[in-house]
Short mmCIF file of C-alpha atoms and ligand atoms in Angstrom, two decimals:
data_model
loop_
_atom_site.label_atom_id
_atom_site.label_comp_id
_atom_site.label_asym_id
_atom_site.label_seq_id
_atom_site.Cartn_x
_atom_site.Cartn_y
_atom_site.Cartn_z
CA MET W 154 -24.44 -4.22 185.23
CA THR W 155 -24.08 -2.26 182.00
CA ARG W 156 -26.99 -1.82 179.59
CA SER W 157 -25.15 -4.05 177.10
CA GLN W 158 -24.96 -6.79 179.73
CA ASP W 159 -28.68 -6.45 180.49
CA LEU W 160 -29.51 -6.54 176.80
CA PHE W 161 -27.25 -9.54 176.22
CA THR W 162 -28.98 -11.42 179.05
CA GLU W 163 -32.37 -10.68 177.48
CA ALA W 164 -31.12 -11.36 173.95
CA GLN W 165 -29.96 -14.84 174.93
CA LYS W 166 -33.57 -15.76 175.69
CA HIS W 167 -34.64 -15.03 172.11
CA LEU W 168 -31.61 -15.05 169.77
CA VAL W 169 -29.22 -17.98 169.43
CA GLY W 170 -26.23 -17.06 171.60
CA GLY W 171 -27.79 -13.62 171.92
CA VAL W 172 -26.49 -12.69 168.46
CA ASP W 173 -27.32 -12.90 164.77
CA SER W 174 -23.76 -13.72 163.71
CA PRO W 175 -21.39 -15.82 165.87
CA VAL W 176 -18.36 -13.50 165.92
CA ARG W 177 -20.44 -10.82 167.71
CA ALA W 178 -20.71 -13.04 170.82
CA PHE W 179 -17.05 -12.33 171.74
CA LYS W 180 -16.54 -16.09 172.37
CA SER W 181 -12.84 -16.11 171.45
CA VAL W 182 -11.95 -13.06 173.55
CA GLY W 183 -14.35 -13.45 176.49
CA GLY W 184 -16.22 -10.62 178.14
CA ASN W 185 -19.64 -9.26 177.29
CA PRO W 186 -20.64 -8.37 173.76
CA LEU W 187 -21.38 -4.71 173.14
CA PHE W 188 -24.83 -3.62 172.09
CA ILE W 189 -24.47 -0.59 169.85
CA SER W 190 -27.02 2.22 170.05
CA ARG W 191 -25.65 4.54 167.37
CA ALA W 192 -22.62 5.43 165.30
CA GLN W 193 -21.18 8.51 163.61
CA GLY W 194 -18.03 8.81 161.50
CA ALA W 195 -15.17 6.85 163.08
CA HIS W 196 -17.11 6.27 166.31
CA ILE W 197 -19.68 3.89 167.67
CA TYR W 198 -21.60 4.31 170.94
CA ASP W 199 -22.72 1.39 173.07
CA ALA W 200 -26.07 1.07 174.86
CA ASP W 201 -24.61 2.95 177.84
CA GLY W 202 -23.55 5.80 175.59
CA LYS W 203 -19.84 4.92 175.88
CA LYS W 204 -17.86 6.11 172.84
CA TYR W 205 -15.37 3.95 170.94
CA ILE W 206 -13.11 4.48 167.96
CA ASP W 207 -14.41 1.77 165.61
CA TYR W 208 -12.00 -0.58 163.79
CA VAL W 209 -14.68 -3.20 163.00
CA GLY W 210 -16.61 -1.06 160.52
CA SER W 211 -19.24 -3.81 160.32
CA TYR W 212 -16.42 -6.09 158.95
CA GLY W 213 -15.88 -3.98 155.84
CA PRO W 214 -18.94 -2.10 154.54
CA MET W 215 -18.38 1.15 156.48
CA ILE W 216 -15.36 2.36 154.49
CA LEU W 217 -16.72 5.94 154.59
CA GLY W 218 -17.33 5.76 158.32
CA HIS W 219 -20.79 5.64 159.86
CA VAL W 220 -23.75 7.71 158.61
CA HIS W 221 -21.79 9.50 155.88
CA PRO W 222 -24.05 12.44 154.90
CA LYS W 223 -24.03 11.58 151.19
CA VAL W 224 -25.01 7.97 151.88
CA LEU W 225 -27.65 9.04 154.42
CA ASN W 226 -29.17 11.51 151.96
CA ALA W 227 -29.25 8.89 149.21
CA VAL W 228 -30.97 6.35 151.49
CA GLU W 229 -33.51 8.90 152.83
CA ARG W 230 -34.29 10.16 149.33
CA THR W 231 -34.79 6.62 148.02
CA VAL W 232 -36.70 5.02 150.86
CA LYS W 233 -39.32 7.80 150.73
CA ASN W 234 -40.24 6.50 147.27
CA GLY W 235 -40.68 2.93 148.42
CA PHE W 236 -38.69 0.16 150.10
CA CYS W 237 -38.83 -2.68 147.57
CA PHE W 238 -41.08 -3.58 144.65
CA GLY W 239 -40.28 -7.04 143.31
CA ALA W 240 -39.61 -5.24 140.07
CA SER W 241 -36.54 -3.61 138.55
CA THR W 242 -35.35 -0.12 139.37
CA GLU W 243 -32.90 2.32 137.77
CA GLY W 244 -30.53 2.08 140.72
CA GLU W 245 -29.64 -1.52 139.79
CA ILE W 246 -28.39 -0.30 136.40
CA GLU W 247 -26.40 2.54 137.95
CA LEU W 248 -24.68 0.37 140.55
CA ALA W 249 -23.96 -2.37 137.98
CA MET W 250 -22.30 0.21 135.74
CA LEU W 251 -20.11 1.42 138.62
CA VAL W 252 -19.09 -2.17 139.39
CA LYS W 253 -18.24 -2.81 135.72
CA GLU W 254 -16.25 0.43 135.56
CA ALA W 255 -14.13 -0.75 138.50
CA PHE W 256 -13.84 -4.40 137.42
CA PRO W 257 -13.08 -4.77 133.66
CA SER W 258 -13.29 -8.57 134.07
CA ILE W 259 -17.03 -8.15 134.70
CA GLU W 260 -19.34 -7.69 131.68
CA MET W 261 -22.58 -8.61 133.47
CA VAL W 262 -23.63 -8.48 137.12
CA ARG W 263 -26.28 -10.14 139.28
CA PHE W 264 -27.07 -8.53 142.64
CA VAL W 265 -28.03 -10.69 145.62
CA ASN W 266 -28.37 -9.99 149.36
CA SER W 267 -25.15 -11.26 150.93
CA GLY W 268 -21.65 -12.44 150.19
CA THR W 269 -22.75 -15.99 150.95
CA GLU W 270 -25.40 -15.80 148.25
CA ALA W 271 -22.92 -14.32 145.77
CA VAL W 272 -20.40 -17.10 146.36
CA MET W 273 -23.03 -19.86 146.36
CA SER W 274 -24.32 -18.64 143.00
CA ALA W 275 -20.83 -18.25 141.51
CA ILE W 276 -19.95 -21.85 142.38
CA ARG W 277 -23.22 -23.10 140.86
CA LEU W 278 -22.45 -21.14 137.68
CA ALA W 279 -18.90 -22.51 137.47
CA ARG W 280 -20.15 -26.07 137.89
CA ALA W 281 -22.79 -25.56 135.21
CA TYR W 282 -20.31 -24.01 132.79
CA THR W 283 -17.62 -26.69 133.21
CA LYS W 284 -20.00 -29.62 133.81
CA ARG W 285 -17.66 -30.65 136.64
CA ASP W 286 -18.43 -31.15 140.35
CA LYS W 287 -15.30 -30.64 142.45
CA ILE W 288 -14.23 -27.30 143.87
CA VAL W 289 -11.09 -26.10 145.66
CA LYS W 290 -10.96 -23.65 148.54
CA PHE W 291 -8.06 -22.65 150.79
CA SER W 292 -7.62 -23.32 154.50
CA GLY W 293 -8.13 -20.08 156.41
CA CYS W 294 -10.31 -18.53 153.71
CA TYR W 295 -13.98 -17.93 154.46
CA HIS W 296 -16.61 -17.49 151.78
CA GLY W 297 -19.86 -17.41 153.74
CA HIS W 298 -21.81 -20.32 155.12
CA SER W 299 -23.03 -22.31 152.09
CA ASP W 300 -22.70 -26.04 152.76
CA PHE W 301 -20.06 -26.89 150.19
CA LEU W 302 -17.71 -24.21 151.53
CA LEU W 303 -18.01 -25.37 155.15
CA ALA W 304 -15.45 -28.12 154.58
CA GLU W 305 -12.06 -28.69 156.13
CA ALA W 306 -9.00 -30.65 155.08
CA GLY W 307 -9.23 -34.40 155.49
CA SER W 308 -6.55 -36.43 157.29
CA GLY W 309 -4.20 -36.91 154.36
CA LEU W 310 -3.41 -33.95 152.15
CA MET W 311 -5.16 -34.03 148.76
CA THR W 312 -8.07 -35.98 150.09
CA TYR W 313 -11.66 -34.88 149.81
CA GLY W 314 -12.94 -32.35 152.38
CA LEU W 315 -14.70 -33.24 155.63
CA PRO W 316 -17.72 -31.34 156.99
CA ALA W 317 -16.57 -28.28 158.95
CA SER W 318 -20.03 -27.81 160.42
CA ALA W 319 -22.76 -30.03 161.77
CA GLY W 320 -25.46 -30.47 159.19
CA VAL W 321 -23.10 -30.52 156.23
CA THR W 322 -23.23 -33.97 154.64
CA LYS W 323 -20.13 -36.06 153.94
CA ASN W 324 -21.10 -36.25 150.28
CA THR W 325 -21.32 -32.48 150.02
CA ALA W 326 -17.95 -31.97 151.70
CA GLN W 327 -16.38 -34.65 149.50
CA ASP W 328 -16.81 -32.37 146.49
CA THR W 329 -14.56 -29.79 148.14
CA PHE W 330 -10.76 -29.96 148.26
CA ILE W 331 -8.86 -27.82 150.76
CA ALA W 332 -5.49 -26.40 149.70
CA PRO W 333 -2.90 -24.42 151.63
CA TYR W 334 -2.72 -20.73 150.64
CA ASN W 335 0.47 -19.55 148.91
CA ASP W 336 1.50 -23.10 147.83
CA ILE W 337 1.35 -23.36 144.04
CA GLN W 338 3.02 -26.80 143.90
CA PHE W 339 0.18 -28.29 145.95
CA LEU W 340 -2.29 -27.06 143.35
CA LYS W 341 -0.18 -28.36 140.45
CA ASP W 342 -0.19 -31.83 142.02
CA LEU W 343 -3.91 -31.61 142.90
CA PHE W 344 -4.93 -30.55 139.40
CA GLU W 345 -2.85 -33.34 137.85
CA LYS W 346 -4.35 -35.94 140.16
CA TYR W 347 -7.96 -34.82 139.56
CA ASN W 348 -7.56 -33.56 136.01
CA GLY W 349 -10.91 -32.85 134.39
CA GLU W 350 -12.89 -33.14 137.66
CA ILE W 351 -12.44 -29.67 139.16
CA ALA W 352 -14.98 -26.98 138.25
CA ALA W 353 -13.61 -24.06 140.20
CA VAL W 354 -11.04 -22.69 142.57
CA ILE W 355 -12.36 -20.03 144.92
CA ILE W 356 -9.92 -17.78 146.74
CA GLU W 357 -9.80 -14.61 148.78
CA PRO W 358 -7.03 -13.09 146.59
CA VAL W 359 -5.90 -11.14 149.63
CA VAL W 360 -7.19 -12.99 152.67
CA GLY W 361 -9.09 -11.21 155.41
CA ASN W 362 -10.57 -14.21 157.21
CA MET W 363 -7.51 -15.75 158.81
CA GLY W 364 -6.46 -12.24 159.61
CA VAL W 365 -4.93 -10.29 156.70
CA VAL W 366 -2.63 -12.55 154.66
CA LEU W 367 -1.12 -11.44 151.35
CA PRO W 368 -0.29 -13.54 148.29
CA GLU W 369 3.46 -14.15 147.97
CA GLY W 370 5.34 -13.17 144.81
CA ASN W 371 3.57 -14.25 141.61
CA TYR W 372 1.19 -16.60 143.35
CA LEU W 373 -1.99 -15.12 141.89
CA LYS W 374 -0.59 -14.97 138.34
CA GLU W 375 0.61 -18.58 138.62
CA LEU W 376 -2.79 -19.61 140.02
CA SER W 377 -4.55 -17.93 137.10
CA ALA W 378 -2.28 -19.61 134.52
CA LEU W 379 -2.75 -22.99 136.21
CA THR W 380 -6.55 -22.83 136.37
CA THR W 381 -6.72 -21.63 132.75
CA SER W 382 -4.53 -24.50 131.55
CA HIS W 383 -6.82 -27.01 133.34
CA GLY W 384 -10.13 -25.49 132.20
CA ILE W 385 -10.92 -24.60 135.83
CA GLN W 386 -12.96 -21.47 136.61
CA LEU W 387 -11.05 -19.06 138.88
CA ILE W 388 -13.39 -17.31 141.32
CA PHE W 389 -12.04 -14.27 143.19
CA ASP W 390 -14.03 -13.73 146.34
CA GLU W 391 -13.61 -9.96 146.66
CA VAL W 392 -16.50 -9.53 149.07
CA MET W 393 -14.04 -7.97 151.53
CA THR W 394 -11.32 -6.63 149.19
CA GLY W 395 -13.61 -5.15 146.52
CA PHE W 396 -13.19 -1.33 146.62
CA ARG W 397 -11.09 -1.65 149.80
CA LYS W 398 -7.59 -0.57 148.65
CA GLU W 399 -8.54 1.13 145.38
CA PHE W 400 -11.54 1.73 143.11
CA GLY W 401 -11.40 -1.88 141.98
CA GLY W 402 -10.02 -4.95 143.66
CA VAL W 403 -7.03 -7.20 144.13
CA GLN W 404 -7.50 -8.30 140.51
CA THR W 405 -6.98 -4.76 139.22
CA LEU W 406 -4.10 -4.10 141.64
CA PHE W 407 -2.25 -7.35 140.79
CA GLY W 408 -3.27 -7.49 137.12
CA VAL W 409 -4.81 -10.95 137.43
CA THR W 410 -8.13 -11.67 135.71
CA PRO W 411 -10.45 -14.20 137.39
CA ASP W 412 -13.33 -15.83 135.53
CA ILE W 413 -15.94 -14.89 138.15
CA THR W 414 -15.84 -12.18 140.85
CA CYS W 415 -17.91 -12.09 144.04
CA LEU W 416 -18.59 -8.78 145.78
CA GLY W 417 -20.47 -7.52 148.84
CA LYS W 418 -20.02 -5.26 151.89
CA ILE W 419 -18.75 -1.90 150.49
CA ILE W 420 -20.99 -2.03 147.37
CA GLY W 421 -24.01 -1.83 149.69
CA GLY W 422 -22.62 0.94 151.91
CA GLY W 423 -23.89 -0.91 154.99
CA MET W 424 -27.18 -2.13 153.52
CA PRO W 425 -27.69 -5.84 152.67
CA VAL W 426 -26.00 -6.70 149.38
CA GLY W 427 -23.91 -9.17 147.40
CA ALA W 428 -23.05 -9.51 143.74
CA TYR W 429 -21.37 -11.85 141.30
CA GLY W 430 -20.18 -11.01 137.81
CA ALA W 431 -18.26 -12.41 134.88
CA LYS W 432 -18.01 -12.25 131.10
CA ARG W 433 -21.33 -12.19 129.22
CA GLU W 434 -20.85 -15.75 127.88
CA LEU W 435 -20.80 -17.10 131.43
CA MET W 436 -23.44 -14.86 133.01
CA GLU W 437 -25.97 -15.55 130.26
CA MET W 438 -26.18 -19.08 131.65
CA VAL W 439 -28.07 -17.62 134.66
CA ALA W 440 -31.89 -17.47 134.77
CA PRO W 441 -33.92 -16.06 133.11
CA LEU W 442 -31.51 -16.41 130.14
CA GLY W 443 -29.99 -19.77 130.92
CA PRO W 444 -30.27 -23.01 132.90
CA VAL W 445 -28.59 -21.85 136.15
CA TYR W 446 -31.38 -20.91 138.52
CA GLN W 447 -30.84 -18.14 141.08
CA ALA W 448 -33.36 -15.67 142.50
CA GLY W 449 -34.05 -13.37 145.47
CA THR W 450 -36.99 -11.38 146.86
CA LEU W 451 -34.87 -8.44 147.93
CA SER W 452 -32.11 -8.74 145.34
CA GLY W 453 -31.16 -5.36 143.92
CA ASN W 454 -33.45 -3.59 146.38
CA PRO W 455 -33.53 0.16 145.82
CA VAL W 456 -32.26 1.14 149.28
CA SER W 457 -29.13 -1.05 149.08
CA MET W 458 -28.54 0.17 145.54
CA ALA W 459 -28.79 3.82 146.63
CA ALA W 460 -26.40 3.32 149.55
CA GLY W 461 -23.97 1.48 147.28
CA ILE W 462 -24.09 4.10 144.52
CA ALA W 463 -23.49 6.94 146.98
CA THR W 464 -20.62 5.02 148.60
CA LEU W 465 -18.85 4.17 145.34
CA ASN W 466 -19.31 7.68 143.95
CA GLU W 467 -17.74 9.10 147.11
CA LEU W 468 -14.85 6.63 146.84
CA LYS W 469 -14.21 7.92 143.30
CA GLU W 470 -13.38 11.37 144.68
CA PRO W 471 -9.70 12.26 144.05
CA ASN W 472 -7.18 11.32 146.77
CA THR W 473 -9.75 9.31 148.78
CA TYR W 474 -7.75 6.07 148.73
CA ALA W 475 -4.36 7.76 149.00
CA SER W 476 -5.30 9.45 152.28
CA LEU W 477 -7.24 6.43 153.60
CA ASN W 478 -4.29 4.12 152.95
CA ALA W 479 -1.84 6.67 154.41
CA VAL W 480 -3.81 6.98 157.65
CA THR W 481 -3.83 3.18 157.88
CA THR W 482 -0.07 3.06 157.32
CA ARG W 483 0.32 5.48 160.25
CA LEU W 484 -1.64 3.01 162.43
CA ALA W 485 0.26 -0.07 161.21
CA GLU W 486 3.68 1.57 161.52
CA GLY W 487 2.76 2.92 164.95
CA ILE W 488 1.79 -0.53 166.23
CA ARG W 489 4.99 -2.06 164.81
CA LYS W 490 7.12 0.59 166.55
CA LEU W 491 5.38 0.04 169.88
CA ALA W 492 5.74 -3.76 169.63
CA THR W 493 9.45 -3.44 168.86
CA ALA W 494 10.03 -0.96 171.68
CA LYS W 495 8.21 -3.22 174.15
CA ASN W 496 9.69 -6.48 172.84
CA ILE W 497 6.29 -7.94 172.01
CA PRO W 498 6.38 -10.46 169.12
CA MET W 499 3.93 -8.92 166.65
CA GLN W 500 3.40 -8.89 162.90
CA VAL W 501 1.11 -6.22 161.47
CA ALA W 502 -0.24 -7.38 158.09
CA LYS W 503 -1.78 -4.66 155.91
CA HIS W 504 -3.74 -4.39 152.67
CA GLY W 505 -4.88 -0.84 152.00
CA SER W 506 -7.09 0.08 154.95
CA MET W 507 -7.44 -3.40 156.42
CA ILE W 508 -4.85 -4.68 158.90
CA THR W 509 -4.32 -7.50 161.37
CA PRO W 510 -1.93 -7.28 164.34
CA PHE W 511 -0.80 -10.92 164.72
CA PHE W 512 0.74 -11.77 168.09
CA CYS W 513 3.47 -13.96 166.68
CA ASP W 514 7.02 -13.96 165.36
CA GLY W 515 7.60 -14.15 161.62
CA LYS W 516 5.46 -13.26 158.63
CA VAL W 517 2.08 -15.00 158.34
CA THR W 518 1.70 -16.47 154.83
CA ASN W 519 -0.85 -19.24 155.44
CA TYR W 520 -3.32 -20.66 157.95
CA ASP W 521 -0.84 -22.97 159.71
CA LEU W 522 1.30 -19.93 160.53
CA ALA W 523 -1.73 -17.78 161.45
CA LYS W 524 -2.80 -20.45 163.95
CA LYS W 525 0.56 -20.07 165.71
CA ALA W 526 -0.48 -16.56 166.84
CA ASP W 527 -0.96 -16.11 170.58
CA THR W 528 -4.77 -15.86 170.78
CA ASP W 529 -4.70 -15.48 174.57
CA ARG W 530 -2.50 -12.42 174.23
CA TYR W 531 -4.81 -11.04 171.53
CA ALA W 532 -7.80 -11.60 173.85
CA LYS W 533 -6.04 -9.72 176.66
CA PHE W 534 -5.14 -6.90 174.24
CA PHE W 535 -8.75 -6.76 172.97
CA ASN W 536 -10.21 -6.50 176.46
CA LEU W 537 -7.71 -3.85 177.57
CA ILE W 538 -8.30 -1.61 174.55
CA ILE W 539 -12.10 -1.95 174.59
CA GLU W 540 -12.00 -0.72 178.18
CA SER W 541 -10.08 2.33 176.89
CA GLY W 542 -12.58 3.06 174.11
CA ILE W 543 -11.20 1.14 171.12
CA PHE W 544 -13.54 -1.34 169.40
CA ALA W 545 -11.52 -3.96 167.47
CA PRO W 546 -12.67 -7.29 165.98
CA PRO W 547 -13.20 -9.83 168.82
CA SER W 548 -10.93 -12.41 167.18
CA GLN W 549 -7.26 -12.67 166.23
CA PHE W 550 -8.38 -14.08 162.89
CA GLU W 551 -10.27 -11.08 161.59
CA ALA W 552 -9.24 -7.91 159.75
CA TRP W 553 -9.41 -4.48 161.32
CA PHE W 554 -10.96 -1.82 159.09
CA VAL W 555 -10.05 1.87 158.86
CA SER W 556 -12.46 4.33 157.23
CA THR W 557 -12.16 7.71 155.52
CA ALA W 558 -13.65 9.15 158.74
CA HIS W 559 -10.54 8.10 160.70
CA THR W 560 -8.13 11.03 161.00
CA THR W 561 -4.51 11.14 162.15
CA LYS W 562 -5.95 12.42 165.44
CA HIS W 563 -7.95 9.20 165.86
CA ILE W 564 -4.87 7.15 164.96
CA ASP W 565 -2.61 8.99 167.42
CA GLU W 566 -5.29 8.65 170.14
CA THR W 567 -5.39 4.92 169.37
CA LEU W 568 -1.61 4.56 169.51
CA ASP W 569 -1.43 6.43 172.82
CA ILE W 570 -3.89 3.88 174.26
CA PHE W 571 -1.89 1.00 172.76
CA ASP W 572 1.29 2.47 174.28
CA GLU W 573 -0.31 2.15 177.71
CA VAL W 574 -2.02 -1.23 177.44
CA MET W 575 0.83 -3.02 175.66
CA ASP W 576 2.92 -2.69 178.82
CA GLU W 577 0.36 -4.97 180.48
CA LEU W 578 0.46 -7.72 177.85
P1 KE4 U 2066 -21.91 -12.46 154.17
O1 KE4 U 2066 -22.79 -13.64 153.78
O2 KE4 U 2066 -21.55 -12.44 155.63
O3 KE4 U 2066 -22.45 -11.13 153.64
O4 KE4 U 2066 -20.51 -12.63 153.35
C1 KE4 U 2066 -19.79 -13.82 153.52
C2 KE4 U 2066 -18.34 -13.54 153.15
C3 KE4 U 2066 -17.89 -13.96 151.90
N1 KE4 U 2066 -16.62 -13.73 151.51
C4 KE4 U 2066 -15.75 -13.08 152.32
C5 KE4 U 2066 -14.34 -12.85 151.84
C6 KE4 U 2066 -16.16 -12.62 153.60
O5 KE4 U 2066 -15.28 -11.97 154.39
C7 KE4 U 2066 -17.48 -12.85 154.02
C8 KE4 U 2066 -17.98 -12.42 155.39
N2 KE4 U 2066 -17.00 -11.86 156.26
C9 KE4 U 2066 -17.26 -12.00 157.69
C10 KE4 U 2066 -16.04 -11.42 158.42
N3 KE4 U 2066 -15.08 -12.43 158.68
C11 KE4 U 2066 -18.54 -11.32 158.07
C12 KE4 U 2066 -18.71 -11.13 159.56
C13 KE4 U 2066 -19.67 -12.14 160.14
O6 KE4 U 2066 -19.65 -13.33 159.73
O7 KE4 U 2066 -20.43 -11.72 161.02
#
């Protein structure tokens, strides 16, 4: 028995499924979840002290690798002066200014404690602003666990959503439409049919949560024009993509301006955080200025702010993204070459330093295609590489994350391991 196995046995007596977030239970890949004792740079160490190259990166926040000295110093310096006060601090101003610098579409920011909270608040704001109830999300996109976003497509297309989780009421789900990603005609028809009823469309502009899936052609620009012409608020959920590929987001890369942006993960440098932002006119509807109520005990807490400021300032350093994205290209290209050489059907989708190796033929452009991936083969791959000291996301439908702490040496070490295990797939 490993220490992780012992801890998992004990954890299951006290924590639901032995975890505090479902994906950590390794349900879709089998095997025993790791318990991590510490991490440094590109590596994590499990409770038995076994070392792994980490491609989970806490699902996005750890873009500088673990325990980056500048982030550690900022956190230590700040926490010595107090953990949280229930009053404002200078760090909130500094981090808000960095966010606004990176996202010109944002004139005002509100910090919260998670991506879920950011998205939940953004939807409430959009509904208040438009005085409409319906919202549209996309199959395969995940925006946290607020009730109205845990909805799945009904039987017929263009019907109201159905609860995607126990405890979500039919009425709640009925206010949510589910659209296929990368299908602009579907949206044109939907908006015509429900003209004047739809408050917001929320999208992961580059998807991470069905695995990495990119918008095709002018999809995002067409989406923006369509929502504008129908008076629908466009919400970019950039919780995962914010500051991932460049010092900004998909909106700055693709030149598409959403009405509201949600952020999280990287802007907290590994500490709990979320944020939503928009033009002043919209944000001034939020309490204490306006009628949209939203609050939080730990919102804007000084330690998260300090970790976020240190992280974003480090990301501003010249050449940071160029080398991070280049190292990731080395990994993606290396996997593609191995799959071709070994005749394994694989597609490696990439956005900056997030990738997904799909075990399938043909490009993945939406959820129906993502679901065609061979999840059993991914599970086998996952369990072979974890044995060899590579920690990847325990699901085919997640993104892998590379950090600035990953060097070409780490990548080549990874590819050597893949070269071995892929012969067993
Ligand atoms: P949190 O509430 O987990 O901070 O953020 C929710 C969220 C919102 N929007 C996007 C685009 C997200 O990716 C997430 C959370 N991402 C998952 C990874 N698939 C977090 C990992 C987990 O659930 O444990």
